[in-house]
CSV table of C-alpha atoms in Angstrom, one decimal:
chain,number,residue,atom,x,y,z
A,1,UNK,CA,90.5,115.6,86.5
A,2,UNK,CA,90.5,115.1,90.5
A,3,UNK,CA,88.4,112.1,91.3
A,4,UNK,CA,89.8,112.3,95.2
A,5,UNK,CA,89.6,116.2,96.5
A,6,UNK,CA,91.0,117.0,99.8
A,7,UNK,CA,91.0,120.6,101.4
A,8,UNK,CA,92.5,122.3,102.9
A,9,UNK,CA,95.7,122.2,100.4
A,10,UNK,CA,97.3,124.0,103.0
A,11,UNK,CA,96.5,125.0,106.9
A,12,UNK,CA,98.5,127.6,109.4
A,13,UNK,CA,97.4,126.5,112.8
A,14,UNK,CA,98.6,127.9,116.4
A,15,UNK,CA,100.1,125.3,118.9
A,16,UNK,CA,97.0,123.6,121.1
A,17,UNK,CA,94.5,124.4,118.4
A,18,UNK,CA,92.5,121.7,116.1
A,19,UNK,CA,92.2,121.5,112.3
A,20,UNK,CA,90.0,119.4,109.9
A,21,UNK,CA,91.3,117.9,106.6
A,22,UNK,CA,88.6,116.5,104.4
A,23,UNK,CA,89.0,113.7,101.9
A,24,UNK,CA,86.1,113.3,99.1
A,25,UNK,CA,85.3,111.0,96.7
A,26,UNK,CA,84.6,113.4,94.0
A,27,UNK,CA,82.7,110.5,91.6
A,28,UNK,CA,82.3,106.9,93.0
A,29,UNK,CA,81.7,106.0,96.5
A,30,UNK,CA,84.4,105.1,98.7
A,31,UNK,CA,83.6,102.4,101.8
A,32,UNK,CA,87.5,102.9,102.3
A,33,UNK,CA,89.8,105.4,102.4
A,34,UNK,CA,93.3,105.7,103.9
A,35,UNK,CA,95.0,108.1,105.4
A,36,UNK,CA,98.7,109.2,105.3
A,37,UNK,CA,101.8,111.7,106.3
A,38,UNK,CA,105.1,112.0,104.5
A,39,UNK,CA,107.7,113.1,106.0
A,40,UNK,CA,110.4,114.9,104.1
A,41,UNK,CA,112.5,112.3,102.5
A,42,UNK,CA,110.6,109.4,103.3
A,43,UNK,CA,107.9,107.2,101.9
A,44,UNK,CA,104.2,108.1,102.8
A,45,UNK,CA,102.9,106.0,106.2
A,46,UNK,CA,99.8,105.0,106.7
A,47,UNK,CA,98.2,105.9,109.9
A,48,UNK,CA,94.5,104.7,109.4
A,49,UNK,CA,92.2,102.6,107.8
A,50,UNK,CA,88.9,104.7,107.7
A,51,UNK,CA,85.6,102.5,106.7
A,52,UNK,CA,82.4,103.8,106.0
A,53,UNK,CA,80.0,103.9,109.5
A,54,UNK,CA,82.4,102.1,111.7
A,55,UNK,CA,85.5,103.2,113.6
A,56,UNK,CA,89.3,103.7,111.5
A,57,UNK,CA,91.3,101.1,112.0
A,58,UNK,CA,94.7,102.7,113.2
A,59,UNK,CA,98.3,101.8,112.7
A,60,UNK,CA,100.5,101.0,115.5
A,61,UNK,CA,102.3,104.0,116.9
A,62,UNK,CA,99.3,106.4,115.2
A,63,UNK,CA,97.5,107.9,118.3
A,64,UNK,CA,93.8,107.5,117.8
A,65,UNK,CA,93.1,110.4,120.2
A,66,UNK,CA,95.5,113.1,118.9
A,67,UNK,CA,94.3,112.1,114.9
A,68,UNK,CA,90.7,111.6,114.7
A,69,UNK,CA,89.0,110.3,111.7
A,70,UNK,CA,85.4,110.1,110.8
A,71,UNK,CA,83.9,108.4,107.8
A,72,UNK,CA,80.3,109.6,108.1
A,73,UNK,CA,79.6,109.1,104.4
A,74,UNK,CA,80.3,107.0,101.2
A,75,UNK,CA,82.0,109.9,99.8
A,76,UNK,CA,83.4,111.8,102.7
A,77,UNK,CA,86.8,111.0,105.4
A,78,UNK,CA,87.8,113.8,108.0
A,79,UNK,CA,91.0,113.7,109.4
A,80,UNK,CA,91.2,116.1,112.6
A,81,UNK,CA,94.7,116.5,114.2
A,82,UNK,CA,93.6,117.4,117.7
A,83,UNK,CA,96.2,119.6,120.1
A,84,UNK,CA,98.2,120.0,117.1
A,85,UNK,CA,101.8,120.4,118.0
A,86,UNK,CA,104.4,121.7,115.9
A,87,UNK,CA,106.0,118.3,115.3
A,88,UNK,CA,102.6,117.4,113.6
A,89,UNK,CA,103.8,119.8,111.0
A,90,UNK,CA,103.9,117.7,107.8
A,91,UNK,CA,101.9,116.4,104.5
A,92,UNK,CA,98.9,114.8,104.8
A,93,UNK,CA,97.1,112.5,102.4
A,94,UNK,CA,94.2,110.7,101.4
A,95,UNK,CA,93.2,108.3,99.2
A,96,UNK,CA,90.2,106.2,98.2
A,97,UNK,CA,89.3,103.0,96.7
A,98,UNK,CA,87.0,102.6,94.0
A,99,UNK,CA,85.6,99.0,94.4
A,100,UNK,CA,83.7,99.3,91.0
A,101,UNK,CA,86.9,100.1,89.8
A,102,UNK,CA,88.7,97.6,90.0
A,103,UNK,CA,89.5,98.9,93.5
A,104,UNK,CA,91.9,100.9,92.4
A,105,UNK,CA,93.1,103.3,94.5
A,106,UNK,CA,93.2,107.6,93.8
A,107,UNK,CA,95.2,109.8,96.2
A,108,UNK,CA,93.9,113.5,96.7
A,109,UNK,CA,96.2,116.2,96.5
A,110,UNK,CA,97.3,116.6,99.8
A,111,UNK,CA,97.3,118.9,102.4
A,112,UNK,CA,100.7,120.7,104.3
A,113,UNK,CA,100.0,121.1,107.6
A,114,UNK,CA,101.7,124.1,109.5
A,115,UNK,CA,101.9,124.1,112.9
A,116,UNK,CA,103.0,127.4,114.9
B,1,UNK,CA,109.9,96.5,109.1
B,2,UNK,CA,109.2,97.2,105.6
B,3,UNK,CA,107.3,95.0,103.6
B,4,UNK,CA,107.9,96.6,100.5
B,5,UNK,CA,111.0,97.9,99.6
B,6,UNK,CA,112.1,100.0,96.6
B,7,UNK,CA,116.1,99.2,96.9
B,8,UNK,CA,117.3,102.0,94.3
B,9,UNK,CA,116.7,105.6,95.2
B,10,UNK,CA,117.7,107.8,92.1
B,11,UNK,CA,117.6,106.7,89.0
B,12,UNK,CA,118.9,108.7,86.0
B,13,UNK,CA,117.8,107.7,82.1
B,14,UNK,CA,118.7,109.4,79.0
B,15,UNK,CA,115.5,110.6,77.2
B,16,UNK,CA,113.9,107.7,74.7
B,17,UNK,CA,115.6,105.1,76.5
B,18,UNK,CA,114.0,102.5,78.6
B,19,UNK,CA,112.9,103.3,82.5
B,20,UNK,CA,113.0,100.4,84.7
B,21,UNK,CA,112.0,100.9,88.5
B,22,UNK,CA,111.9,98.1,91.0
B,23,UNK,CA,110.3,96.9,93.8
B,24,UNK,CA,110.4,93.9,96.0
B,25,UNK,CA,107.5,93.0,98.4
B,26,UNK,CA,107.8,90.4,101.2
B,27,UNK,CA,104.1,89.1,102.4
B,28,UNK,CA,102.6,86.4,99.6
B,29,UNK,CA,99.4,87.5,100.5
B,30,UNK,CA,99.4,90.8,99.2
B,31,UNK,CA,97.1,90.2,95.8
B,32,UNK,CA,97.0,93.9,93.9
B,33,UNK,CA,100.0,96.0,93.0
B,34,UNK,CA,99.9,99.5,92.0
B,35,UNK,CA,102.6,102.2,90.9
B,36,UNK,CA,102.4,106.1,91.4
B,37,UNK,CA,104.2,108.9,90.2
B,38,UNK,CA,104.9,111.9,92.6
B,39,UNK,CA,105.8,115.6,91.9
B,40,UNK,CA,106.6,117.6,95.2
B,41,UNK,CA,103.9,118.8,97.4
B,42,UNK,CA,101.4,117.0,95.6
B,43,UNK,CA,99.3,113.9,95.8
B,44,UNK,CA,100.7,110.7,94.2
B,45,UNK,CA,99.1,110.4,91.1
B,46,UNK,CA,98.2,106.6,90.1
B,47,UNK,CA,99.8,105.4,86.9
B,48,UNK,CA,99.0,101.3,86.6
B,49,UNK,CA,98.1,98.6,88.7
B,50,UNK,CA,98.3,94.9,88.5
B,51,UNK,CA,96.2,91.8,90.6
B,52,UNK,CA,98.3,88.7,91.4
B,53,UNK,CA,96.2,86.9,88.8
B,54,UNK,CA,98.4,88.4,86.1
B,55,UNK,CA,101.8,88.9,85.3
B,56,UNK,CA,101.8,91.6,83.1
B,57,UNK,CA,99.7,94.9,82.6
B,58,UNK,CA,100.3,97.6,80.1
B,59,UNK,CA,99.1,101.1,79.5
B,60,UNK,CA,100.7,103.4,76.8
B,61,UNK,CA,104.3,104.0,77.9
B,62,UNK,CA,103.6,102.2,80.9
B,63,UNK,CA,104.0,98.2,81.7
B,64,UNK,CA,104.4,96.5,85.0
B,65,UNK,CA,105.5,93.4,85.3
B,66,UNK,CA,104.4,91.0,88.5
B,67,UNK,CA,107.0,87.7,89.6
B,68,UNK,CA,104.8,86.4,92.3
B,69,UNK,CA,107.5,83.6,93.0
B,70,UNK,CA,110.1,86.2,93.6
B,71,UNK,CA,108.0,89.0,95.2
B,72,UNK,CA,109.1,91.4,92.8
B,73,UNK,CA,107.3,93.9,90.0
B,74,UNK,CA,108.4,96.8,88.1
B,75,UNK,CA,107.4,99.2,85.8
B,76,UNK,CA,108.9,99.8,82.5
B,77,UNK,CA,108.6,103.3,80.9
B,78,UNK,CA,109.0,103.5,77.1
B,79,UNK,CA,110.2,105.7,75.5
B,80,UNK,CA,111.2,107.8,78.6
B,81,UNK,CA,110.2,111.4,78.2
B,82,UNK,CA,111.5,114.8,80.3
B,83,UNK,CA,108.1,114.9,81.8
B,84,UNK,CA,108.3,111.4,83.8
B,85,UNK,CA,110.9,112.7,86.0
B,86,UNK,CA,109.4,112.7,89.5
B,87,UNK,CA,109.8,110.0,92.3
B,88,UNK,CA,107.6,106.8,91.7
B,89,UNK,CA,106.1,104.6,94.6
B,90,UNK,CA,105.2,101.1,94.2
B,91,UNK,CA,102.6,100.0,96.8
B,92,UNK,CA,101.2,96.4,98.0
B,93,UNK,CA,98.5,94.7,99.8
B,94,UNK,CA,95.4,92.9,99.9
B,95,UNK,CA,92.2,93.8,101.6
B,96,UNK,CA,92.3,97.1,103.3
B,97,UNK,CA,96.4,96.7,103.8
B,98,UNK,CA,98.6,98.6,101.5
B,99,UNK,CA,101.7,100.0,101.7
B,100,UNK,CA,104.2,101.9,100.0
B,101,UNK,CA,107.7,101.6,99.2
B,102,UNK,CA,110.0,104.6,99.6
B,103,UNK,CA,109.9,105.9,96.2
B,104,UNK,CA,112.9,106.3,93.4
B,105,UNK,CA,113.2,109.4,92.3
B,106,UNK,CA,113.5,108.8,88.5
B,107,UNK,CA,115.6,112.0,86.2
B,108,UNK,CA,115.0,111.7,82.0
B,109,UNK,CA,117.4,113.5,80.6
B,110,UNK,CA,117.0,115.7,77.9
């Protein structure tokens, strides 16, 4: 089964609202998790580093402002797209590391984000 | 620029045969190496991973194979089955750095 749950699997937005995507952990605690956005026939990007009680450590060319991400809890990202614009439409991922893992690393599901 | 590179799109393999993806890497730092398979609009689902300690992993169907002096791992999937068609990723890094290749899109044909 899932270990990494992200919702919403999918989001309709209007132009100039917000939306929140959340990433869990589902059975191990996650310090890190990532977050990323495929575009269509490309490979997924990674726009941040999120860490457990201290700020996401960004990409260069991600805005920090327009994509907020919050890490309040060992099992728990957020991803907020702020102002969402239609060219934020697209598929969103996260994923977590399991340090006692091995660190591997599970992906959630994903979530398409729609922006009208 | 892309630090790991995954040079062959598509891939097509008759089913039972061997399926052999590549990928090539460029930082010698990056110390663990994973694969993941990916159907469309879903989450990459992880397969196998490897640490620069080793050379070789194997699960099942499933080996990868890590040349730290060439940068370069692959995964080997045998016998190839109908159901592995799907577009695999091979990602690198060390720390909290990883990143992806852009995915061959592997066909087992029936």
């Amino acid at each position: 089964g899932a270990v990494v749950s992200q919702h919403p699997s999918r989001v309709i937005c209007k132009s100039g609202t917000s939306v929140k995507i959340e990433c869990r952990s589902l059975d191990f605690q996650a310090t890190t998790m990532f977050w990323y956005r495929q575009f269509p026939k490309k490979s997924l990007m990674l726009m941040a580093t999120s860490n457990e009680g201290s700020k996401a450590t960004y990409e260069q060319g991600v805005e920090k402002d327009k994509f907020l991400i919050n890490h309040a809890s060992l099992t728990l990202s957020t991803l907020t797209v702020t102002s969402a614009h239609p060219e934020d439409s697209s598929f969103y991922i996260c994923s977590a590391r399991d340090q006692a893992a091995g660190n591997t690393i599970y992906f959630g599901e994903g979530s398409w984000l729609t922006v009208v | 620029d892309q630090q790991v590179k995954q040079n062959s799109p598509s891939l097509s393999v008759q089913e039972g045969r061997i399926s052999i993806l590549n990928c090539d890497y460029t930082n010698s730092m990056f110390d663990y190496f994973l694969w993941y398979k990916k159907y469309p609009a879903e989450g990459p689902t992880f397969l196998i991973s490897i640490s620069s300690i080793k050379d070789k992993n194997e699960d099942g169907r499933f080996t990868v194979f890590l040349n730290k002096s060439a940068k370069h791992l692959s995964l080997h999937i045998v016998p190839s089955q109908p159901g592995d068609s799907a577009v695999y990723f091979c990602a690198a890094g060390s720390g909290n750095q990883f990143y992806f290749g852009t995915g061959t899109s592997l066909t087992v044909i029936p």
